[in-house]
Amino acid sequence: MARSLELPDYRMARPDRLRFSTLVYEPASSFADVKFARACRRLPAVHSIASSKHRHCPRRIMALARFPTLVALSVGFIMWTGSARAAATDWVRDSRATARLITATNHIAADSTLEAGLEFRFAKGWHGYWRTPGDARIPPTVDRSASENISGAEISWPAPHHLVIDESQNSVYENDVVLPVKLYLKQAQTSARIKASIAYAACSEICVPLQAELTLPLSTGAGGPSAESVLINSAQKQVPGSPVAAGKMRSRLQERSRRLGTWDGSKRFRLRVLAQIFNYTRRHHRAPARRSEILAEYSTGDGPR
Amino acid sequence: MNQHRRIVMLSRLITTLGLIAGLYPAAALAAERPVVVELYTSQGCSSCPPANAYLNELSRDRRDVLPLAFHVTYWDRLGWKDPYSLQAATDRQDQYGHRFGDGSYTPEIVVDGAAGLVGSHRHDVGSAIEKAKRESRTAASVSVAKSGGGQVSIQVGSGSGTGKILLIGFDHNHTTAIGRGENGGRTLEEANIVRSFRSVGQWSGAPLQINERFPEGQDVAVVLEAPDGQIIGASRLSDGST
């Protein structure tokens, strides 16, 4: 699978500050990662590798990349605390991972489908699994057979993070994730009762089996969006088009650029860029997967001074 | 890496010292039972391979330890079906979970039925094994031997206390291809996989001999378990034959 090793735009850099750079972004195959790459460019593009600053670049980028998600979550949380809780079950608490069920509308209206979501929050250091059969792994399973007025359910899987555990590739969820679920109603404009029995895993250096029984009764009424709909919409945007598309974003591309020679005041400078794809482990150990060295020539005329 | 090497060296040193010590009062120590190390694991568990590797090493290198890998069933329904998973393993771990108050998880190592530890924490497990060797209760001698007609003969000596006699069948080694997709070609090496597990009788102090059909599995272990769940006697078939 060809991964692009295209360079970010260095023209924003002030050449007198340009000594050595470390930039990290993921191949842009999901909503979050597009932001990731763009956010990177918004930052001063280069940092001295000799300073501790370069370490902040990836983290700051990640924070920015997650910003829309954070906003969505915060908005959702604020709206949720201020409104009736018809569109969400209580959290089923666990110190490692909590879970709840949310719906995009407070009531059942004329539609024959209902957008819902399973929301998981993993504690720091813990993760859950994507649907991938990429290895012998443990994705959540849902039994909704005890529901009333529900004839079917389709779960979507937002693009996962990538984690190398004991040299094997894992597609995981960390922090907060919403799995969008499309529910098919037997009858529109008829009240429903969603009963979901969820089995899932929370893993760190151990894997713990967890179980959550989630029940959400929904009456008929206006079909306007619920406070939680923003969470579901945001998660739906992160669902890759196909498993293959999701499979592309398994590694991070890291670049190290070195200016050749010293800056002499002329309008052009040359960079030697070592671009490497790394597979990252949870503890940020990395294993090089592919590397490529590029000699690039840049003009300073285009960037801000 | 360094730390790992140090641990390996340390464990080799301990093994060597153990062997030297073992040669000296040979008669006294020969009768000592192995420390029972139960690993609760699953092929579907991403956190388990380091613990499996540790158990494999124990199986290969240590005769003073009886390592047994119990493959639990609770991950089967979520994805990978572990071909060696046993409901009896899940049930047994559940009992430990209630006793230790830590629930079920993988990988967990239980040493002599007395302590539940994270299976990949070699140092902790190693210390627990040494502690068990120093302090473990041994209520009676246990031995098991092959007898004719596909049977095993179990003998428990006299002693004080009561206990349940558990007959365990296990396979020495299996290699399973677990990788799919990006991890294609990956295999998992597992040792001492428990294939069957059942209670075959009650011991209450008096010497006892039981004949049972050879259980499912290549090798056989017998464990004497006190009512409080602690192991108070253990032996394996291969001990008798060597």
Coordinates of C-alpha atoms in Angstrom, one line a residue:
Chain A
M1 CA 0.0 0.0 0.0
A2 CA 1.6 3.2 -1.1
R3 CA 1.7 5.7 1.7
S4 CA 2.4 9.3 0.6
L5 CA 5.7 10.7 1.8
E6 CA 4.8 14.2 0.6
L7 CA 6.3 16.9 2.7
P8 CA 4.4 19.5 4.6
D9 CA 4.9 23.1 3.6
Y10 CA 8.1 24.4 4.9
R11 CA 7.7 27.9 3.4
M12 CA 6.1 29.1 6.6
A13 CA 9.4 28.6 8.4
R14 CA 11.8 31.4 9.1
P15 CA 15.0 30.1 7.8
D16 CA 17.1 31.6 10.5
R17 CA 15.3 29.4 13.0
L18 CA 15.5 26.4 10.8
R19 CA 18.0 23.9 12.1
F20 CA 16.4 20.6 12.5
S21 CA 12.8 19.6 12.6
T22 CA 10.7 16.7 13.7
L23 CA 7.2 16.7 12.4
V24 CA 4.7 14.0 12.9
Y25 CA 1.5 13.4 11.2
E26 CA -0.6 10.4 10.2
P27 CA -1.5 9.6 6.6
A28 CA -4.7 11.5 5.9
S29 CA -7.3 8.8 5.7
S30 CA -9.8 10.0 8.2
F31 CA -11.4 13.2 9.4
A32 CA -9.1 13.4 12.4
D33 CA -6.0 12.9 10.4
V34 CA -6.7 15.5 7.8
K35 CA -6.9 18.0 10.7
F36 CA -3.7 16.5 12.1
A37 CA -1.8 17.3 9.0
R38 CA -3.2 20.8 8.6
A39 CA -2.7 21.6 12.3
C40 CA 0.9 20.7 11.9
R41 CA 1.3 23.4 9.3
R42 CA -0.3 26.0 11.4
L43 CA 2.4 25.6 14.0
P44 CA 5.9 27.1 13.5
A45 CA 7.0 24.3 11.2
V46 CA 10.4 23.7 12.6
H47 CA 12.0 23.4 16.0
S48 CA 15.5 22.9 17.1
I49 CA 15.9 19.2 17.8
A50 CA 18.5 20.2 20.3
S51 CA 15.9 21.8 22.5
S52 CA 13.1 19.9 24.2
K53 CA 10.7 21.9 22.0
H54 CA 10.5 19.3 19.3
R55 CA 8.9 16.9 21.6
H56 CA 6.0 19.2 22.0
C57 CA 5.2 19.3 18.3
P58 CA 3.5 16.0 18.0
R59 CA 1.5 16.5 21.2
R60 CA 0.4 20.0 20.3
I61 CA -0.6 18.8 16.9
M62 CA -2.5 15.9 18.4
A63 CA -4.3 18.3 20.8
L64 CA -5.3 20.5 17.9
A65 CA -6.3 17.5 15.8
R66 CA -8.6 16.4 18.4
F67 CA -9.9 19.9 19.0
P68 CA -13.1 19.5 16.9
T69 CA -13.9 16.3 18.7
L70 CA -13.2 18.0 22.1
V71 CA -15.5 20.8 21.1
A72 CA -18.2 18.4 20.0
L73 CA -17.8 16.4 23.3
S74 CA -17.8 19.6 25.4
V75 CA -20.9 21.0 23.7
G76 CA -22.5 17.6 24.0
F77 CA -21.7 17.5 27.7
I78 CA -22.9 21.0 28.4
M79 CA -26.1 20.4 26.5
W80 CA -26.5 17.0 28.1
T81 CA -26.2 18.4 31.7
G82 CA -28.7 21.1 30.9
S83 CA -31.4 19.0 29.3
A84 CA -33.7 16.0 30.0
R85 CA -31.7 12.8 29.7
A86 CA -34.1 11.0 27.4
A87 CA -31.5 10.4 24.8
A88 CA -28.9 8.7 26.9
T89 CA -28.7 6.0 29.5
D90 CA -26.7 6.5 32.6
W91 CA -23.1 5.5 32.4
V92 CA -22.3 2.0 33.4
R93 CA -19.3 2.8 35.6
D94 CA -16.1 0.9 35.7
S95 CA -12.7 2.2 36.8
R96 CA -11.2 1.1 33.4
A97 CA -13.9 1.8 30.9
T98 CA -17.4 3.2 31.2
A99 CA -20.2 2.8 28.7
R100 CA -23.5 4.3 27.8
L101 CA -26.1 4.3 25.0
I102 CA -27.1 7.6 23.3
T103 CA -29.6 8.4 20.6
A104 CA -29.6 11.3 18.1
T105 CA -33.3 12.2 18.8
N106 CA -35.2 12.4 22.1
H107 CA -38.3 10.8 20.6
I108 CA -39.4 8.4 17.9
A109 CA -40.8 10.3 14.9
A110 CA -41.8 9.4 11.4
D111 CA -38.4 7.9 10.4
S112 CA -38.1 4.1 10.2
T113 CA -34.6 4.3 11.4
L114 CA -33.0 5.7 14.6
E115 CA -29.5 7.0 14.9
A116 CA -27.9 5.8 18.1
G117 CA -24.4 5.4 19.5
L118 CA -22.5 3.3 22.0
E119 CA -20.2 5.6 23.9
F120 CA -17.1 4.2 25.7
R121 CA -14.7 6.1 27.9
F122 CA -11.4 4.4 28.5
A123 CA -9.3 5.4 31.5
K124 CA -5.8 6.5 30.9
G125 CA -3.6 3.6 29.8
W126 CA -6.6 1.4 28.8
H127 CA -7.9 0.7 25.4
G128 CA -10.7 -1.2 23.7
Y129 CA -10.7 -2.9 20.3
W130 CA -11.8 -2.0 16.8
R131 CA -13.9 -4.5 14.8
T132 CA -10.8 -5.7 13.0
P133 CA -10.1 -9.3 12.6
G134 CA -6.5 -8.2 11.9
D135 CA -5.4 -10.5 14.7
A136 CA -6.9 -12.5 17.5
R137 CA -8.5 -9.6 19.2
I138 CA -11.6 -8.6 21.1
P139 CA -14.0 -6.1 19.8
P140 CA -17.2 -5.2 21.6
T141 CA -20.3 -7.3 20.9
V142 CA -23.9 -6.1 21.2
D143 CA -27.0 -8.2 21.8
R144 CA -30.1 -6.1 21.2
S145 CA -32.5 -9.0 20.9
A146 CA -34.4 -8.1 24.0
S147 CA -35.3 -4.7 22.6
E148 CA -38.9 -3.7 21.7
N149 CA -39.9 -2.3 18.3
I150 CA -36.3 -2.7 17.0
S151 CA -35.9 -5.1 14.0
G152 CA -32.2 -4.6 13.3
A153 CA -29.0 -2.7 14.1
E154 CA -25.9 -1.8 12.2
I155 CA -22.8 -0.7 14.0
S156 CA -20.2 1.6 12.4
W157 CA -16.6 1.7 13.5
P158 CA -14.8 5.1 13.6
A159 CA -11.2 4.9 12.5
P160 CA -9.1 3.4 15.3
H161 CA -5.7 4.3 16.7
H162 CA -2.9 2.0 15.9
L163 CA -1.0 0.2 18.6
V164 CA 1.9 -2.3 18.4
I165 CA 1.7 -4.8 21.3
D166 CA 4.4 -7.4 21.5
E167 CA 5.2 -6.9 17.8
S168 CA 1.7 -7.4 16.6
Q169 CA -0.5 -4.8 15.0
N170 CA -3.6 -3.7 16.9
S171 CA -6.4 -1.3 16.0
V172 CA -7.7 0.2 19.2
Y173 CA -9.8 2.9 20.8
E174 CA -8.4 5.0 23.5
N175 CA -10.0 7.8 25.5
D176 CA -13.5 8.5 24.3
V177 CA -15.2 6.8 21.4
V178 CA -18.7 6.7 20.1
L179 CA -19.7 3.7 17.9
P180 CA -22.6 4.9 15.7
V181 CA -25.4 2.4 15.6
K182 CA -28.3 2.6 13.1
L183 CA -31.4 1.0 14.5
Y184 CA -34.2 -0.2 12.3
L185 CA -37.7 0.2 13.8
K186 CA -40.4 -2.3 13.3
Q187 CA -42.9 0.5 13.2
A188 CA -42.3 4.2 12.9
Q189 CA -44.1 6.6 15.2
T190 CA -44.4 3.8 17.8
S191 CA -42.5 3.9 21.1
A192 CA -39.5 1.7 21.4
R193 CA -37.3 0.3 24.1
I194 CA -33.7 -0.3 23.3
K195 CA -32.1 -3.0 25.4
A196 CA -28.5 -3.6 24.6
S197 CA -26.4 -6.2 26.3
I198 CA -22.8 -5.2 25.6
A199 CA -19.7 -7.4 26.2
Y200 CA -16.4 -5.6 25.7
A201 CA -12.8 -5.6 26.8
A202 CA -10.6 -3.0 28.5
C203 CA -6.9 -3.8 28.0
S204 CA -3.7 -2.5 29.4
E205 CA -1.1 -5.0 30.6
I206 CA -4.1 -7.1 31.4
C207 CA -7.4 -7.5 29.6
V208 CA -10.6 -7.3 31.7
P209 CA -13.9 -8.6 30.4
L210 CA -16.7 -6.1 31.0
Q211 CA -20.4 -6.3 30.6
A212 CA -23.0 -3.5 30.4
E213 CA -26.8 -3.8 30.3
L214 CA -28.1 -0.6 28.7
T215 CA -31.9 0.2 28.5
L216 CA -33.3 3.3 26.9
P217 CA -37.1 3.8 26.5
L218 CA -38.1 6.2 23.8
S219 CA -41.6 7.6 23.4
T220 CA -43.1 9.1 20.3
G221 CA -42.8 12.8 19.7
A222 CA -40.9 15.5 17.7
G223 CA -37.9 14.2 15.8
G224 CA -35.6 17.1 16.5
P225 CA -31.9 16.4 17.4
S226 CA -31.1 15.5 20.9
A227 CA -28.2 16.9 22.9
E228 CA -26.2 13.8 22.1
S229 CA -26.7 14.0 18.4
V230 CA -23.6 16.1 18.0
L231 CA -21.5 13.2 19.5
I232 CA -23.1 10.7 17.0
N233 CA -22.6 13.0 14.0
S234 CA -19.0 13.6 15.0
A235 CA -18.4 9.9 15.3
Q236 CA -20.1 9.2 12.0
K237 CA -17.6 11.5 10.3
Q238 CA -14.8 9.5 11.6
V239 CA -16.0 6.2 10.1
P240 CA -13.7 5.3 7.3
G241 CA -15.3 4.5 3.9
S242 CA -14.1 1.0 4.0
P243 CA -11.9 -1.3 6.1
V244 CA -9.2 -0.9 3.6
A245 CA -9.3 2.8 3.9
A246 CA -9.0 2.5 7.6
G247 CA -6.2 0.1 7.3
K248 CA -4.1 2.8 5.7
M249 CA -3.8 4.8 8.8
R250 CA -1.8 2.5 10.9
S251 CA 1.4 4.3 11.3
R252 CA 2.8 7.7 11.7
L253 CA 5.1 9.5 9.3
Q254 CA 8.0 11.2 11.0
E255 CA 10.2 13.6 9.2
R256 CA 13.6 14.9 10.3
S257 CA 14.9 17.8 8.2
R258 CA 18.3 19.1 8.3
R259 CA 19.4 22.3 6.6
L260 CA 22.6 21.8 4.7
G261 CA 25.1 24.3 5.6
T262 CA 24.4 27.5 7.4
W263 CA 22.0 30.2 6.5
D264 CA 23.9 32.7 4.5
G265 CA 21.3 35.3 3.7
S266 CA 20.6 34.2 0.2
K267 CA 17.0 33.5 -0.8
R268 CA 17.3 29.8 -1.1
F269 CA 18.2 27.0 1.2
R270 CA 18.4 23.3 1.0
L271 CA 17.0 20.7 3.3
R272 CA 17.8 17.1 3.6
V273 CA 14.6 15.4 4.8
L274 CA 14.5 12.0 6.2
A275 CA 10.9 10.8 6.2
Q276 CA 10.2 7.6 8.0
I277 CA 7.1 5.7 8.8
F278 CA 7.0 4.4 12.3
N279 CA 4.7 2.0 14.0
Y280 CA 4.0 3.3 17.4
T281 CA 3.5 1.3 20.6
R282 CA 1.4 2.6 23.4
R283 CA 4.5 3.6 25.4
H284 CA 5.7 5.5 22.3
H285 CA 8.3 3.0 21.5
R286 CA 8.5 3.0 17.8
A287 CA 9.6 0.5 15.1
P288 CA 10.7 1.9 11.8
A289 CA 8.6 0.6 8.9
R290 CA 9.8 2.5 5.9
R291 CA 12.2 5.3 5.2
S292 CA 13.0 7.7 2.5
E293 CA 15.5 10.5 2.2
I294 CA 14.7 13.6 0.2
L295 CA 16.8 16.5 -0.8
A296 CA 14.6 19.6 -1.1
E297 CA 15.3 23.2 -2.0
Y298 CA 13.2 25.9 -0.6
S299 CA 12.9 29.6 -1.2
T300 CA 12.5 31.9 1.8
G301 CA 10.7 34.5 -0.3
D302 CA 7.3 33.1 0.2
G303 CA 7.1 32.7 3.9
P304 CA 6.4 35.3 6.6
R305 CA 9.6 36.8 8.0
Chain B
M1 CA 16.8 -4.7 27.9
N2 CA 19.5 -4.5 30.5
Q3 CA 17.0 -5.1 33.2
H4 CA 15.6 -8.0 31.4
R5 CA 19.0 -9.5 31.0
R6 CA 19.7 -8.9 34.7
I7 CA 16.5 -10.7 35.6
V8 CA 17.4 -13.6 33.3
M9 CA 20.9 -13.8 34.8
L10 CA 19.4 -13.6 38.3
S11 CA 16.9 -16.3 37.6
R12 CA 19.7 -18.5 36.1
L13 CA 21.8 -17.8 39.2
I14 CA 18.8 -18.8 41.4
T15 CA 18.3 -21.9 39.3
T16 CA 22.0 -22.8 39.6
L17 CA 22.0 -22.2 43.3
G18 CA 18.9 -24.2 43.6
L19 CA 20.5 -27.1 41.7
I20 CA 23.6 -27.0 43.9
A21 CA 21.4 -26.9 47.0
G22 CA 19.3 -29.6 45.5
L23 CA 22.2 -32.0 45.1
Y24 CA 23.3 -31.7 48.7
P25 CA 20.4 -32.9 50.8
A26 CA 19.2 -34.9 47.8
A27 CA 16.9 -37.2 49.6
A28 CA 15.1 -34.5 51.6
L29 CA 14.3 -32.3 48.6
A30 CA 13.5 -35.0 46.1
A31 CA 10.2 -35.6 47.9
E32 CA 9.3 -31.9 47.8
R33 CA 6.4 -31.1 45.6
P34 CA 6.5 -28.7 42.7
V35 CA 5.0 -25.2 43.2
V36 CA 1.8 -25.0 41.1
V37 CA 1.7 -22.0 38.8
E38 CA -1.6 -21.6 37.0
L39 CA -1.7 -19.1 34.1
Y40 CA -5.1 -17.9 33.0
T41 CA -4.8 -16.8 29.4
S42 CA -6.5 -16.7 26.0
Q43 CA -5.2 -16.6 22.5
G44 CA -7.6 -13.7 21.9
C45 CA -5.9 -11.5 24.5
S46 CA -3.4 -9.0 23.2
S47 CA -1.8 -8.6 26.6
C48 CA -1.1 -12.3 27.1
P49 CA 1.9 -13.3 24.9
P50 CA 4.5 -12.0 27.4
A51 CA 2.9 -14.1 30.2
N52 CA 2.7 -17.1 27.8
A53 CA 6.3 -16.7 27.0
Y54 CA 7.1 -16.7 30.8
L55 CA 5.1 -19.8 31.4
N56 CA 6.9 -21.5 28.4
E57 CA 10.2 -20.7 30.1
L58 CA 9.1 -22.1 33.4
S59 CA 7.9 -25.3 31.7
R60 CA 11.2 -25.7 29.9
D61 CA 13.6 -24.7 32.7
R62 CA 12.1 -25.4 36.0
R63 CA 11.4 -28.8 37.5
D64 CA 10.5 -27.3 40.9
V65 CA 7.5 -25.7 39.3
L66 CA 4.3 -27.2 37.8
P67 CA 3.2 -24.6 35.2
L68 CA -0.3 -25.1 33.8
A69 CA -1.9 -22.8 31.2
F70 CA -5.7 -22.6 31.6
H71 CA -7.3 -21.1 28.6
V72 CA -10.5 -19.2 29.5
T73 CA -13.6 -19.0 27.4
Y74 CA -14.8 -15.5 28.1
W75 CA -12.9 -13.9 25.2
D76 CA -14.2 -16.5 22.7
R77 CA -17.5 -14.9 22.0
L78 CA -15.9 -11.5 21.3
G79 CA -13.7 -12.5 18.5
W80 CA -11.1 -15.2 18.3
K81 CA -12.2 -18.7 19.3
D82 CA -9.4 -20.2 21.4
P83 CA -9.3 -23.9 20.5
Y84 CA -7.9 -24.8 23.9
S85 CA -10.4 -22.8 25.9
L86 CA -12.3 -24.7 28.7
Q87 CA -15.3 -23.7 30.7
A88 CA -13.7 -25.4 33.7
A89 CA -10.8 -23.0 33.4
T90 CA -13.2 -20.0 33.4
D91 CA -15.0 -21.4 36.4
R92 CA -11.8 -22.1 38.3
Q93 CA -10.5 -18.5 37.7
D94 CA -13.9 -17.2 38.7
Q95 CA -13.5 -18.9 42.1
Y96 CA -10.0 -17.4 42.5
G97 CA -11.5 -14.0 41.5
H98 CA -14.0 -14.2 44.3
R99 CA -11.4 -15.3 46.8
F100 CA -8.8 -12.7 45.9
G101 CA -11.5 -10.0 45.2
D102 CA -9.9 -9.0 41.9
G103 CA -12.4 -10.6 39.4
S104 CA -11.3 -12.4 36.3
Y105 CA -8.7 -11.0 33.9
T106 CA -6.0 -12.3 31.6
P107 CA -3.2 -12.9 31.9
E108 CA -3.4 -13.9 35.6
I109 CA -1.0 -16.2 37.3
V110 CA -2.0 -17.9 40.5
V111 CA 0.8 -19.4 42.6
D112 CA -0.1 -22.4 44.7
G113 CA -3.7 -21.2 45.0
A114 CA -2.5 -18.5 47.4
A115 CA -1.9 -15.3 45.3
G116 CA -3.2 -13.9 42.0
L117 CA -0.7 -11.8 40.1
V118 CA -0.5 -10.1 36.7
G119 CA 0.9 -12.9 34.5
S120 CA 3.6 -10.8 32.8
H121 CA 5.0 -9.4 36.1
R122 CA 7.9 -11.9 36.1
H123 CA 9.5 -10.4 39.2
D124 CA 6.4 -10.6 41.3
V125 CA 5.6 -14.1 40.1
G126 CA 9.2 -15.2 40.6
S127 CA 9.1 -13.9 44.2
A128 CA 5.8 -15.6 44.8
I129 CA 7.3 -18.9 43.6
E130 CA 10.2 -18.5 45.9
K131 CA 7.9 -17.6 48.8
A132 CA 5.8 -20.6 48.0
K133 CA 8.8 -22.9 48.1
R134 CA 9.8 -21.6 51.5
E135 CA 6.3 -21.4 53.1
S136 CA 3.9 -23.6 51.2
R137 CA 1.9 -26.1 53.1
T138 CA 2.3 -29.7 52.0
A139 CA -0.2 -31.9 53.7
A140 CA 0.6 -35.1 52.0
S141 CA 2.8 -36.7 49.3
V142 CA 1.0 -37.1 46.0
S143 CA 2.1 -39.3 43.1
V144 CA 0.6 -40.4 39.9
A145 CA 1.6 -43.2 37.6
K146 CA 0.4 -44.8 34.4
S147 CA -1.3 -48.1 35.0
G148 CA -2.6 -50.6 32.5
G149 CA -5.7 -50.2 30.3
G150 CA -5.5 -46.5 29.7
Q151 CA -5.7 -45.8 33.4
V152 CA -3.7 -43.6 35.8
S153 CA -3.1 -44.6 39.4
I154 CA -3.1 -41.7 41.9
Q155 CA -1.7 -42.1 45.4
V156 CA -2.1 -39.6 48.2
G157 CA -0.1 -40.3 51.4
S158 CA -1.2 -39.8 55.0
G159 CA -1.2 -36.4 56.6
S160 CA -3.4 -34.0 58.4
G161 CA -6.2 -32.0 56.9
T162 CA -8.6 -32.5 54.0
G163 CA -8.5 -31.7 50.3
K164 CA -10.0 -32.2 46.9
I165 CA -8.0 -34.4 44.5
L166 CA -7.9 -32.7 41.0
L167 CA -6.9 -34.7 37.9
I168 CA -5.5 -32.4 35.2
G169 CA -4.7 -33.5 31.6
F170 CA -2.4 -31.2 29.7
D171 CA -0.5 -31.0 26.4
H172 CA 3.2 -30.2 26.3
N173 CA 3.4 -27.8 23.4
H174 CA 1.3 -26.3 20.7
T175 CA 2.0 -23.8 18.0
T176 CA -1.1 -21.9 16.7
A177 CA -1.2 -19.6 13.8
I178 CA -3.1 -16.6 15.1
G179 CA -2.2 -13.9 12.7
R180 CA -4.7 -12.6 10.2
G181 CA -4.5 -9.6 7.9
E182 CA -1.5 -7.4 8.8
N183 CA -0.3 -9.9 11.4
G184 CA -0.4 -12.8 8.9
G185 CA 2.1 -15.6 9.6
R186 CA 2.3 -14.9 13.4
T187 CA 2.2 -17.9 15.5
L188 CA 1.8 -18.5 19.2
E189 CA 3.9 -21.0 21.1
E190 CA 2.2 -22.3 24.1
A191 CA 3.3 -24.9 26.7
N192 CA 1.5 -27.0 29.3
I193 CA -1.9 -26.3 28.0
V194 CA -4.6 -27.7 30.2
R195 CA -7.0 -29.9 28.2
S196 CA -9.1 -31.4 30.9
F197 CA -9.7 -30.8 34.5
R198 CA -11.9 -32.6 37.1
S199 CA -12.2 -33.5 40.7
V200 CA -11.7 -37.2 41.3
G201 CA -12.1 -37.6 45.0
Q202 CA -11.7 -36.3 48.5
W203 CA -8.8 -36.8 50.8
S204 CA -9.2 -36.6 54.5
G205 CA -5.9 -37.5 56.0
A206 CA -5.8 -41.3 55.4
P207 CA -3.7 -42.7 52.6
L208 CA -5.6 -43.1 49.4
Q209 CA -5.3 -44.8 46.1
I210 CA -7.5 -44.0 43.1
N211 CA -7.6 -45.4 39.6
E212 CA -8.9 -43.2 36.9
R213 CA -9.0 -43.3 33.2
F214 CA -6.2 -41.3 31.5
P215 CA -7.6 -37.8 31.1
E216 CA -7.7 -35.9 27.8
G217 CA -4.2 -34.5 27.2
Q218 CA -0.7 -35.9 26.7
D219 CA 0.5 -35.6 30.3
V220 CA -1.1 -35.7 33.7
A221 CA -0.9 -33.7 36.8
V222 CA -2.6 -34.3 40.2
V223 CA -3.2 -31.4 42.6
L224 CA -4.4 -31.6 46.1
E225 CA -6.4 -28.6 47.0
A226 CA -7.4 -27.5 50.6
P227 CA -10.9 -26.3 51.3
D228 CA -9.6 -22.7 51.4
G229 CA -8.4 -23.1 47.8
Q230 CA -4.7 -23.4 48.6
I231 CA -2.6 -26.1 47.0
I232 CA -1.3 -28.6 49.6
G233 CA 0.0 -31.3 47.3
A234 CA 1.0 -31.8 43.7
S235 CA 2.7 -34.1 41.3
R236 CA 2.9 -34.9 37.6
L237 CA 3.2 -38.0 35.6
S238 CA 6.5 -37.2 34.0
D239 CA 8.1 -36.8 37.5
G240 CA 7.5 -40.4 38.1
S241 CA 8.9 -41.6 34.8
T242 CA 12.2 -39.6 35.1

